[in-house]
Amino acid sequence: MSWVGSSAVEIAAAVRRGKVAASAVVEEHLDAIAERDGRVGAFREVLADRARAEARLLEGREDLSELPLAGVPVAIKDNVAVEGEVSRNGSAATPDTPAGTDHPVVARLRAAGAVVVGITNVPELCLAAFSDNVYGVTRNPWDLGRTPGGSSGGSAAAVAAGMVPLAHGNDGLGSLRIPAACCGLVSIKPGQGVVPPPEHDWYGMSENGPLATNVADLALALAVMAGDMSLARPGESEALGVGSAIDDYPGGLTLSETPRLRIAVAPLPLPPGLPVDAEFQRSVTGAAEVLGAAGHTMVGRTDRMPAWLAGAAVATWFACARSDAEGLDPRRLERRTRSLVRAGRLLARFGADGSTGRDRWRAHGADQWFGNADVLLMPTLAALPPAADRWGRRGLPANARVNLTYAPATAAWNLAGWPAMSVPYGVHSSGMPIGVQLVAAPGGESQLLALAGELEAARPWTRHAPLR
């Protein structure tokens, strides 16, 4: 049998038990990359020879039978260090010096038995909800004419196309949840302090996390990245339908009954002037019906987020561009990046870098708006993914308009530092997958995974795009 399309849990269990060699699994996935990525453009660099060598070394490890991700091929986003490789962050302006060591998240994945097969594409400096750059345009496997989102779009496209079962990404203003929703995947942005953050942590807002096709894989990958295997229990519910897979992991993790939660349902939570696609709103209410039938208390929310929060998010976006471009040759930056940097510098002169809004939201705004709920249920996106194009060659007005109309629903929870995730729920009339967003207060990662598992059990989604 081919292991391409299998889950990470399935692959790791087979490798641990000696049913398949890690090198065979890796070779099959390298073949899939060679066959599919020419149409998708998920990878900036495929580390084929190095991955083969890593797989062979893995087969000789004495602790192979104890590794939670034994032999699982993974992809790494092009903005964290991979030892011996260059991290370009989607730009020709960044240094071409190979990293001396792995980022802690990469090191943890490798220590758990994962094999790094490639580095995935991002927009320049990860500053947009698309994934085009000087190295090419990444396309959505569900519709090659559309973007897979960003900035972890290459990672999402690689998973959705079945080229890897798991991928690393990170999320500063939605960069895990946006591509997960675009590509029909499940992903989680952990809260602050759970997983070691990327080097450019965007004022403490950016967090590393995984992208996967199912909740069991996502929970296991998050546990490895966090160095906390208790997170490998995807919640506490038999309704997850993955008990046997998780129990297979050495350590005998068990599942118990999910606590009943109070869930606020907000199909239209954005500030006035930011609409949400009607089908996306219906997916939120549909997911609420499933969770209500599971015994949770559902509370309708009709009030919108404050208008000043949108301004704080935009100002923060500009400030991050200004900060990340420091020391880089502006002549080698793309037009979009240069315009974002100019906007950031202009706002900085007037002391309007978004810090006041961020502090206000973190101190009490998020908690007050959240109310007495345990979890918030809302859309991940506001509109369908736009065209896959060279957005980096365009200026600020075009990029800001499209970014803010299709993907304005995630940034609030980066500003707050709270955990949030995107879960597939339903299919749009266009044929594109729809994602719903779950948000919890700090420390609520397990609650989110539990609810995602309940949605998966009740309404299983198509795990891979029908790439044609």
CSV table of C-alpha atoms in Angstrom, one decimal:
chain,number,residue,atom,x,y,z
A,1,MET,CA,0.0,0.0,0.0
A,2,SER,CA,1.0,3.6,-0.5
A,3,TRP,CA,1.3,5.7,2.7
A,4,VAL,CA,0.6,9.0,0.8
A,5,GLY,CA,-2.7,10.3,2.1
A,6,SER,CA,-2.4,8.4,5.4
A,7,SER,CA,-2.5,10.3,8.6
A,8,ALA,CA,0.5,11.1,10.7
A,9,VAL,CA,-0.8,8.9,13.5
A,10,GLU,CA,-1.2,5.9,11.1
A,11,ILE,CA,2.3,6.4,9.6
A,12,ALA,CA,4.0,6.7,13.0
A,13,ALA,CA,2.2,3.6,14.3
A,14,ALA,CA,3.3,1.6,11.3
A,15,VAL,CA,6.9,2.7,11.5
A,16,ARG,CA,7.1,2.0,15.2
A,17,ARG,CA,5.7,-1.5,14.8
A,18,GLY,CA,8.1,-2.3,11.9
A,19,LYS,CA,5.2,-2.6,9.3
A,20,VAL,CA,6.9,-0.1,7.0
A,21,ALA,CA,10.4,1.5,6.9
A,22,ALA,CA,10.7,5.3,7.4
A,23,SER,CA,12.8,5.5,4.2
A,24,ALA,CA,9.9,3.9,2.2
A,25,VAL,CA,7.4,6.4,3.6
A,26,VAL,CA,9.7,9.3,2.9
A,27,GLU,CA,10.4,8.1,-0.7
A,28,GLU,CA,6.7,7.8,-1.4
A,29,HIS,CA,6.1,11.4,-0.2
A,30,LEU,CA,9.0,12.7,-2.2
A,31,ASP,CA,7.5,11.1,-5.3
A,32,ALA,CA,4.2,12.8,-4.5
A,33,ILE,CA,5.9,16.2,-4.2
A,34,ALA,CA,7.7,15.6,-7.5
A,35,GLU,CA,4.4,14.7,-9.2
A,36,ARG,CA,2.2,17.4,-7.7
A,37,ASP,CA,4.2,20.5,-6.6
A,38,GLY,CA,4.7,21.7,-10.1
A,39,ARG,CA,1.1,22.7,-10.2
A,40,VAL,CA,0.8,23.9,-6.6
A,41,GLY,CA,4.1,25.6,-5.8
A,42,ALA,CA,4.0,24.8,-2.1
A,43,PHE,CA,7.8,24.3,-1.6
A,44,ARG,CA,10.6,26.8,-2.0
A,45,GLU,CA,13.1,24.0,-1.5
A,46,VAL,CA,12.7,20.2,-1.4
A,47,LEU,CA,15.3,18.5,0.7
A,48,ALA,CA,15.1,15.2,-1.0
A,49,ASP,CA,18.6,13.8,-0.4
A,50,ARG,CA,18.8,15.1,3.1
A,51,ALA,CA,15.4,13.6,3.9
A,52,ARG,CA,16.4,10.2,2.6
A,53,ALA,CA,19.5,10.3,4.8
A,54,GLU,CA,17.5,11.4,7.8
A,55,ALA,CA,15.1,8.5,7.3
A,56,ARG,CA,17.9,6.0,7.1
A,57,LEU,CA,19.4,7.3,10.3
A,58,LEU,CA,16.0,7.2,12.0
A,59,GLU,CA,15.7,3.5,11.2
A,60,GLY,CA,18.8,2.9,13.3
A,61,ARG,CA,17.6,4.7,16.4
A,62,GLU,CA,17.3,2.5,19.4
A,63,ASP,CA,14.2,4.4,20.6
A,64,LEU,CA,12.3,4.1,17.3
A,65,SER,CA,9.5,2.2,18.9
A,66,GLU,CA,8.9,5.1,21.3
A,67,LEU,CA,8.8,8.0,18.9
A,68,PRO,CA,5.4,9.7,18.5
A,69,LEU,CA,6.1,10.9,15.0
A,70,ALA,CA,8.3,8.1,13.8
A,71,GLY,CA,8.9,8.4,10.1
A,72,VAL,CA,6.3,11.1,9.5
A,73,PRO,CA,7.3,13.5,6.7
A,74,VAL,CA,6.9,17.1,7.6
A,75,ALA,CA,7.3,20.5,5.9
A,76,ILE,CA,8.7,23.6,7.6
A,77,LYS,CA,7.7,27.2,6.9
A,78,ASP,CA,10.4,29.4,5.4
A,79,ASN,CA,10.7,31.7,8.4
A,80,VAL,CA,12.2,29.5,11.1
A,81,ALA,CA,15.7,28.0,11.2
A,82,VAL,CA,16.4,24.6,9.8
A,83,GLU,CA,20.0,23.6,10.5
A,84,GLY,CA,22.2,23.8,7.4
A,85,GLU,CA,19.5,25.5,5.3
A,86,VAL,CA,18.8,29.1,4.3
A,87,SER,CA,15.7,30.7,5.7
A,88,ARG,CA,14.6,33.4,3.1
A,89,ASN,CA,11.3,34.4,4.7
A,90,GLY,CA,10.0,34.7,1.1
A,91,SER,CA,12.4,37.5,0.2
A,92,ALA,CA,15.5,38.1,-2.0
A,93,ALA,CA,16.6,40.7,0.5
A,94,THR,CA,17.2,38.4,3.4
A,95,PRO,CA,20.6,36.9,4.1
A,96,ASP,CA,21.6,33.6,2.3
A,97,THR,CA,23.5,32.3,5.3
A,98,PRO,CA,22.6,28.7,6.3
A,99,ALA,CA,21.3,28.3,9.9
A,100,GLY,CA,23.7,26.9,12.4
A,101,THR,CA,21.0,25.1,14.5
A,102,ASP,CA,17.4,24.1,14.2
A,103,HIS,CA,14.7,26.3,15.7
A,104,PRO,CA,13.5,24.6,18.9
A,105,VAL,CA,10.2,23.6,17.2
A,106,VAL,CA,12.1,22.0,14.3
A,107,ALA,CA,14.4,20.2,16.8
A,108,ARG,CA,11.4,18.9,18.7
A,109,LEU,CA,9.8,17.5,15.6
A,110,ARG,CA,13.0,15.8,14.6
A,111,ALA,CA,13.6,14.4,18.1
A,112,ALA,CA,10.0,12.9,17.9
A,113,GLY,CA,10.9,11.1,14.7
A,114,ALA,CA,9.6,13.4,12.0
A,115,VAL,CA,11.6,13.8,8.8
A,116,VAL,CA,11.9,17.3,7.3
A,117,VAL,CA,11.3,16.9,3.5
A,118,GLY,CA,11.2,20.6,2.5
A,119,ILE,CA,10.8,24.3,3.2
A,120,THR,CA,7.5,25.9,2.2
A,121,ASN,CA,6.7,29.2,0.5
A,122,VAL,CA,5.5,32.3,2.2
A,123,PRO,CA,4.8,35.9,1.1
A,124,GLU,CA,7.7,38.3,1.6
A,125,LEU,CA,8.4,38.7,5.3
A,126,CYS,CA,5.1,36.8,5.9
A,127,LEU,CA,3.2,40.1,5.6
A,128,ALA,CA,0.2,39.1,3.6
A,129,ALA,CA,-2.7,36.5,3.5
A,130,PHE,CA,-1.4,35.2,0.1
A,131,SER,CA,1.7,33.1,-0.5
A,132,ASP,CA,3.4,34.6,-3.6
A,133,ASN,CA,7.0,35.8,-3.7
A,134,VAL,CA,10.1,36.1,-6.0
A,135,TYR,CA,10.3,32.3,-5.9
A,136,GLY,CA,6.9,31.8,-7.4
A,137,VAL,CA,3.1,31.7,-6.7
A,138,THR,CA,1.6,29.1,-4.4
A,139,ARG,CA,-1.8,27.9,-5.5
A,140,ASN,CA,-4.7,26.3,-3.6
A,141,PRO,CA,-5.1,22.6,-4.3
A,142,TRP,CA,-8.9,22.9,-4.1
A,143,ASP,CA,-8.8,25.5,-6.9
A,144,LEU,CA,-5.5,26.3,-8.6
A,145,GLY,CA,-6.8,29.7,-9.6
A,146,ARG,CA,-7.1,30.7,-5.9
A,147,THR,CA,-4.6,31.5,-3.2
A,148,PRO,CA,-4.1,29.0,-0.4
A,149,GLY,CA,-3.9,31.9,2.0
A,150,GLY,CA,-1.0,33.1,4.0
A,151,SER,CA,1.4,33.5,5.3
A,152,SER,CA,1.6,29.7,6.0
A,153,GLY,CA,0.1,29.1,2.5
A,154,GLY,CA,2.9,26.9,1.2
A,155,SER,CA,2.6,24.6,4.3
A,156,ALA,CA,-1.2,24.5,4.0
A,157,ALA,CA,-1.1,23.7,0.2
A,158,ALA,CA,1.5,20.9,0.8
A,159,VAL,CA,-0.8,19.2,3.4
A,160,ALA,CA,-4.0,19.7,1.4
A,161,ALA,CA,-2.5,18.3,-1.7
A,162,GLY,CA,-1.3,15.2,0.2
A,163,MET,CA,2.4,15.9,-0.2
A,164,VAL,CA,3.0,15.7,3.5
A,165,PRO,CA,0.6,14.7,6.4
A,166,LEU,CA,1.8,17.5,8.7
A,167,ALA,CA,3.3,20.9,8.2
A,168,HIS,CA,4.7,23.6,10.5
A,169,GLY,CA,3.5,27.2,10.3
A,170,ASN,CA,3.1,30.2,12.4
A,171,ASP,CA,0.4,32.8,13.0
A,172,GLY,CA,1.0,36.5,13.7
A,173,LEU,CA,-2.4,37.9,12.5
A,174,GLY,CA,-4.1,34.7,11.3
A,175,SER,CA,-1.3,33.1,9.3
A,176,LEU,CA,-2.2,29.5,10.4
A,177,ARG,CA,-6.0,29.8,10.5
A,178,ILE,CA,-6.4,31.7,7.3
A,179,PRO,CA,-4.7,29.1,5.1
A,180,ALA,CA,-6.3,26.3,7.0
A,181,ALA,CA,-9.7,27.7,6.2
A,182,CYS,CA,-8.7,28.3,2.6
A,183,CYS,CA,-7.4,24.7,2.2
A,184,GLY,CA,-9.9,22.7,4.2
A,185,LEU,CA,-7.5,21.9,7.0
A,186,VAL,CA,-7.5,22.0,10.8
A,187,SER,CA,-4.9,24.2,12.5
A,188,ILE,CA,-4.4,25.9,15.9
A,189,LYS,CA,-2.6,29.0,17.0
A,190,PRO,CA,-1.7,28.2,20.6
A,191,GLY,CA,-1.7,30.9,23.3
A,192,GLN,CA,1.4,32.6,24.5
A,193,GLY,CA,4.1,30.5,26.1
A,194,VAL,CA,2.8,27.1,24.9
A,195,VAL,CA,5.2,26.6,21.9
A,196,PRO,CA,8.5,28.4,21.4
A,197,PRO,CA,7.7,31.4,19.1
A,198,PRO,CA,9.4,32.4,15.8
A,199,GLU,CA,12.3,34.8,15.9
A,200,HIS,CA,10.1,37.6,14.6
A,201,ASP,CA,7.4,37.3,17.1
A,202,TRP,CA,5.5,40.4,16.1
A,203,TYR,CA,5.1,42.1,19.5
A,204,GLY,CA,4.4,38.8,21.1
A,205,MET,CA,1.6,38.0,18.8
A,206,SER,CA,3.1,35.3,16.5
A,207,GLU,CA,3.0,31.7,17.6
A,208,ASN,CA,4.3,28.5,15.9
A,209,GLY,CA,1.8,25.7,15.3
A,210,PRO,CA,0.8,22.8,13.1
A,211,LEU,CA,-1.4,22.2,10.1
A,212,ALA,CA,-3.1,18.8,9.6
A,213,THR,CA,-6.0,17.0,8.0
A,214,ASN,CA,-7.5,15.7,11.2
A,215,VAL,CA,-7.7,16.5,14.9
A,216,ALA,CA,-5.7,13.6,16.1
A,217,ASP,CA,-2.7,14.5,13.9
A,218,LEU,CA,-3.0,18.2,14.9
A,219,ALA,CA,-3.1,17.4,18.6
A,220,LEU,CA,-0.1,15.1,18.4
A,221,ALA,CA,1.9,17.6,16.4
A,222,LEU,CA,1.0,20.4,18.9
A,223,ALA,CA,2.0,18.2,21.8
A,224,VAL,CA,5.4,17.6,20.2
A,225,MET,CA,6.0,21.3,19.4
A,226,ALA,CA,5.0,22.3,22.9
A,227,GLY,CA,7.0,19.6,24.6
A,228,ASP,CA,3.8,18.6,26.5
A,229,MET,CA,2.4,15.2,25.5
A,230,SER,CA,-0.7,15.8,27.6
A,231,LEU,CA,-1.9,17.9,24.6
A,232,ALA,CA,-1.9,14.8,22.4
A,233,ARG,CA,-5.3,14.0,23.9
A,234,PRO,CA,-7.6,15.8,21.4
A,235,GLY,CA,-9.9,17.0,24.2
A,236,GLU,CA,-11.6,14.6,26.5
A,237,SER,CA,-14.3,13.0,24.4
A,238,GLU,CA,-15.0,9.6,23.0
A,239,ALA,CA,-16.9,11.5,20.3
A,240,LEU,CA,-13.6,12.3,18.7
A,241,GLY,CA,-13.5,8.8,17.2
A,242,VAL,CA,-9.7,8.7,17.5
A,243,GLY,CA,-9.3,6.9,20.8
A,244,SER,CA,-7.6,3.8,19.4
A,245,ALA,CA,-5.2,5.9,17.4
A,246,ILE,CA,-4.2,8.0,20.3
A,247,ASP,CA,-4.1,5.0,22.6
A,248,ASP,CA,-1.6,3.5,20.2
A,249,TYR,CA,0.9,6.2,21.2
A,250,PRO,CA,3.4,4.9,23.8
A,251,GLY,CA,2.2,6.1,27.2
A,252,GLY,CA,-1.4,4.9,26.9
A,253,LEU,CA,-3.2,8.2,26.7
A,254,THR,CA,-6.8,7.9,27.6
A,255,LEU,CA,-9.9,9.9,26.7
A,256,SER,CA,-12.6,10.9,29.2
A,257,GLU,CA,-15.8,12.8,28.9
A,258,THR,CA,-15.6,16.3,27.5
A,259,PRO,CA,-16.7,19.0,30.0
A,260,ARG,CA,-19.9,20.8,29.0
A,261,LEU,CA,-19.0,24.2,27.8
A,262,ARG,CA,-20.7,27.6,27.4
A,263,ILE,CA,-20.1,28.6,23.8
A,264,ALA,CA,-20.9,32.0,22.4
A,265,VAL,CA,-22.0,31.9,18.7
A,266,ALA,CA,-21.1,34.9,16.6
A,267,PRO,CA,-21.8,34.5,12.9
A,268,LEU,CA,-21.3,38.2,12.2
A,269,PRO,CA,-18.8,39.5,14.8
A,270,LEU,CA,-16.7,41.9,12.8
A,271,PRO,CA,-16.7,45.7,13.2
A,272,PRO,CA,-19.4,47.5,11.2
A,273,GLY,CA,-18.4,47.8,7.5
A,274,LEU,CA,-16.8,44.3,7.4
A,275,PRO,CA,-19.4,41.8,6.1
A,276,VAL,CA,-19.2,38.0,6.2
A,277,ASP,CA,-20.3,35.7,3.4
A,278,ALA,CA,-23.8,34.4,4.1
A,279,GLU,CA,-22.7,30.8,3.6
A,280,PHE,CA,-19.9,31.2,6.0
A,281,GLN,CA,-22.3,32.6,8.6
A,282,ARG,CA,-24.6,29.5,8.0
A,283,SER,CA,-21.6,27.2,8.7
A,284,VAL,CA,-21.1,28.9,12.1
A,285,THR,CA,-24.8,28.3,13.0
A,286,GLY,CA,-24.6,24.8,11.7
A,287,ALA,CA,-21.5,24.0,13.8
A,288,ALA,CA,-23.3,25.5,16.8
A,289,GLU,CA,-26.2,23.1,16.3
A,290,VAL,CA,-23.8,20.2,16.3
A,291,LEU,CA,-22.1,21.3,19.5
A,292,GLY,CA,-25.5,22.1,21.1
A,293,ALA,CA,-26.7,18.6,20.3
A,294,ALA,CA,-23.5,17.3,22.0
A,295,GLY,CA,-24.7,18.9,25.2
A,296,HIS,CA,-22.9,22.3,25.2
A,297,THR,CA,-24.7,25.5,26.1
A,298,MET,CA,-25.0,27.7,23.1
A,299,VAL,CA,-25.4,31.5,23.6
A,300,GLY,CA,-26.1,33.8,20.6
A,301,ARG,CA,-24.0,36.9,20.2
A,302,THR,CA,-25.1,39.8,18.0
A,303,ASP,CA,-22.8,42.5,19.2
A,304,ARG,CA,-19.8,43.3,17.0
A,305,MET,CA,-16.2,43.9,17.9
A,306,PRO,CA,-15.3,47.5,18.4
A,307,ALA,CA,-14.3,49.6,15.4
A,308,TRP,CA,-11.1,50.8,17.1
A,309,LEU,CA,-9.9,47.2,17.2
A,310,ALA,CA,-9.7,47.0,13.4
A,311,GLY,CA,-7.6,50.2,13.3
A,312,ALA,CA,-5.3,48.7,15.9
A,313,ALA,CA,-4.9,45.5,13.8
A,314,VAL,CA,-4.0,47.5,10.7
A,315,ALA,CA,-1.6,49.8,12.5
A,316,THR,CA,0.1,46.7,14.0
A,317,TRP,CA,0.4,45.1,10.5
A,318,PHE,CA,2.2,48.2,9.3
A,319,ALA,CA,4.4,48.3,12.4
A,320,CYS,CA,5.4,44.7,11.9
A,321,ALA,CA,6.4,45.4,8.3
A,322,ARG,CA,8.5,48.4,9.4
A,323,SER,CA,10.2,46.3,12.1
A,324,ASP,CA,10.9,43.2,10.0
A,325,ALA,CA,12.4,45.2,7.1
A,326,GLU,CA,15.0,46.9,9.3
A,327,GLY,CA,18.5,46.2,7.9
A,328,LEU,CA,17.3,44.8,4.6
A,329,ASP,CA,18.1,46.4,1.2
A,330,PRO,CA,14.9,48.2,0.2
A,331,ARG,CA,15.9,47.8,-3.5
A,332,ARG,CA,15.5,44.0,-3.1
A,333,LEU,CA,12.1,44.2,-1.4
A,334,GLU,CA,8.9,43.8,-3.3
A,335,ARG,CA,6.6,46.8,-4.0
A,336,ARG,CA,4.0,45.6,-1.4
A,337,THR,CA,6.6,45.3,1.3
A,338,ARG,CA,8.1,48.8,0.6
A,339,SER,CA,4.6,50.3,0.8
A,340,LEU,CA,3.8,48.6,4.0
A,341,VAL,CA,7.1,49.7,5.5
A,342,ARG,CA,6.5,53.3,4.4
A,343,ALA,CA,3.1,53.2,6.1
A,344,GLY,CA,4.6,51.8,9.3
A,345,ARG,CA,7.2,54.5,9.4
A,346,LEU,CA,4.7,57.2,8.8
A,347,LEU,CA,2.5,56.0,11.7
A,348,ALA,CA,5.5,55.6,14.0
A,349,ARG,CA,6.2,59.3,13.5
A,350,PHE,CA,2.8,60.1,15.1
A,351,GLY,CA,3.1,57.4,17.7
A,352,ALA,CA,0.3,55.4,16.1
A,353,ASP,CA,1.9,52.0,15.8
A,354,GLY,CA,-1.1,50.1,17.2
A,355,SER,CA,0.4,49.6,20.7
A,356,THR,CA,-2.3,51.5,22.4
A,357,GLY,CA,-5.0,49.4,20.9
A,358,ARG,CA,-3.1,46.2,21.5
A,359,ASP,CA,-2.6,47.1,25.2
A,360,ARG,CA,-6.2,48.1,25.5
A,361,TRP,CA,-7.5,44.8,24.0
A,362,ARG,CA,-5.1,42.6,26.0
A,363,ALA,CA,-5.8,44.4,29.3
A,364,HIS,CA,-9.5,44.2,29.3
A,365,GLY,CA,-11.1,44.6,25.9
A,366,ALA,CA,-10.9,40.9,24.8
A,367,ASP,CA,-12.2,39.6,28.1
A,368,GLN,CA,-15.1,42.1,28.2
A,369,TRP,CA,-16.2,41.3,24.6
A,370,PHE,CA,-15.8,37.6,25.2
A,371,GLY,CA,-18.2,37.8,28.1
A,372,ASN,CA,-19.0,34.8,30.3
A,373,ALA,CA,-18.5,32.1,27.6
A,374,ASP,CA,-15.8,29.4,27.7
A,375,VAL,CA,-15.4,29.4,24.0
A,376,LEU,CA,-16.3,31.6,21.1
A,377,LEU,CA,-17.5,30.2,17.7
A,378,MET,CA,-17.2,32.5,14.7
A,379,PRO,CA,-16.1,32.5,11.0
A,380,THR,CA,-12.5,32.1,10.1
A,381,LEU,CA,-12.7,34.0,6.8
A,382,ALA,CA,-15.2,36.7,5.7
A,383,ALA,CA,-15.0,35.9,2.0
A,384,LEU,CA,-13.7,33.3,-0.4
A,385,PRO,CA,-9.9,33.1,-1.1
A,386,PRO,CA,-9.0,35.5,-3.8
A,387,ALA,CA,-7.0,34.8,-6.9
A,388,ALA,CA,-3.5,33.3,-6.8
A,389,ASP,CA,-1.4,36.1,-8.3
A,390,ARG,CA,1.7,38.1,-7.8
A,391,TRP,CA,0.2,40.3,-5.2
A,392,GLY,CA,3.7,41.3,-4.0
A,393,ARG,CA,4.1,43.4,-7.1
A,394,ARG,CA,1.1,45.5,-6.3
A,395,GLY,CA,0.9,48.4,-3.9
A,396,LEU,CA,-0.7,49.0,-0.5
A,397,PRO,CA,-4.2,49.9,-1.7
A,398,ALA,CA,-4.8,46.7,-3.6
A,399,ASN,CA,-3.3,44.4,-1.0
A,400,ALA,CA,-5.0,46.1,1.9
A,401,ARG,CA,-8.4,46.0,0.3
A,402,VAL,CA,-8.2,42.3,-0.5
A,403,ASN,CA,-6.6,41.3,2.8
A,404,LEU,CA,-9.1,43.2,4.9
A,405,THR,CA,-12.2,42.1,3.0
A,406,TYR,CA,-11.4,38.3,2.9
A,407,ALA,CA,-9.4,37.7,6.1
A,408,PRO,CA,-10.2,40.2,8.8
A,409,ALA,CA,-11.6,37.8,11.4
A,410,THR,CA,-8.4,36.3,13.0
A,411,ALA,CA,-6.2,39.2,14.1
A,412,ALA,CA,-8.1,40.0,17.3
A,413,TRP,CA,-6.9,36.8,18.9
A,414,ASN,CA,-3.3,37.5,18.1
A,415,LEU,CA,-3.6,40.9,19.6
A,416,ALA,CA,-5.1,39.3,22.7
A,417,GLY,CA,-2.6,36.4,22.8
A,418,TRP,CA,-5.4,33.8,23.2
A,419,PRO,CA,-5.5,30.4,21.6
A,420,ALA,CA,-7.7,30.0,18.4
A,421,MET,CA,-8.1,27.4,15.7
A,422,SER,CA,-9.8,26.9,12.4
A,423,VAL,CA,-11.9,23.7,11.7
A,424,PRO,CA,-13.4,22.7,8.4
A,425,TYR,CA,-17.2,22.8,8.4
A,426,GLY,CA,-19.2,22.5,5.2
A,427,VAL,CA,-18.5,23.3,1.5
A,428,HIS,CA,-19.3,26.6,-0.2
A,429,SER,CA,-21.5,26.6,-3.3
A,430,SER,CA,-18.3,27.5,-5.2
A,431,GLY,CA,-16.8,24.1,-4.2
A,432,MET,CA,-14.3,25.6,-1.7
A,433,PRO,CA,-14.1,24.4,1.9
A,434,ILE,CA,-15.4,26.5,4.7
A,435,GLY,CA,-13.6,27.0,8.1
A,436,VAL,CA,-15.1,28.0,11.4
A,437,GLN,CA,-13.0,29.5,14.1
A,438,LEU,CA,-13.0,28.5,17.8
A,439,VAL,CA,-11.4,30.8,20.4
A,440,ALA,CA,-10.7,30.2,24.1
A,441,ALA,CA,-9.1,32.1,26.9
A,442,PRO,CA,-5.5,31.4,27.8
A,443,GLY,CA,-4.9,27.8,28.6
A,444,GLY,CA,-7.9,26.6,26.6
A,445,GLU,CA,-6.0,24.7,23.9
A,446,SER,CA,-7.4,21.3,25.1
A,447,GLN,CA,-10.9,22.7,25.1
A,448,LEU,CA,-10.5,23.8,21.5
A,449,LEU,CA,-9.2,20.5,20.4
A,450,ALA,CA,-12.0,18.7,22.1
A,451,LEU,CA,-14.7,20.7,20.3
A,452,ALA,CA,-12.9,20.4,17.0
A,453,GLY,CA,-12.9,16.6,17.5
A,454,GLU,CA,-16.7,16.7,18.2
A,455,LEU,CA,-17.2,18.6,15.0
A,456,GLU,CA,-15.0,16.1,13.1
A,457,ALA,CA,-16.9,13.1,14.5
A,458,ALA,CA,-20.3,14.6,13.6
A,459,ARG,CA,-19.4,16.1,10.2
A,460,PRO,CA,-16.2,14.5,8.8
A,461,TRP,CA,-14.6,16.6,6.2
A,462,THR,CA,-12.7,15.6,3.0
A,463,ARG,CA,-9.1,15.4,4.2
A,464,HIS,CA,-7.4,16.2,0.9
A,465,ALA,CA,-8.2,18.3,-2.1
A,466,PRO,CA,-9.2,16.5,-5.3
A,467,LEU,CA,-6.2,18.0,-7.1
A,468,ARG,CA,-6.7,17.8,-10.8
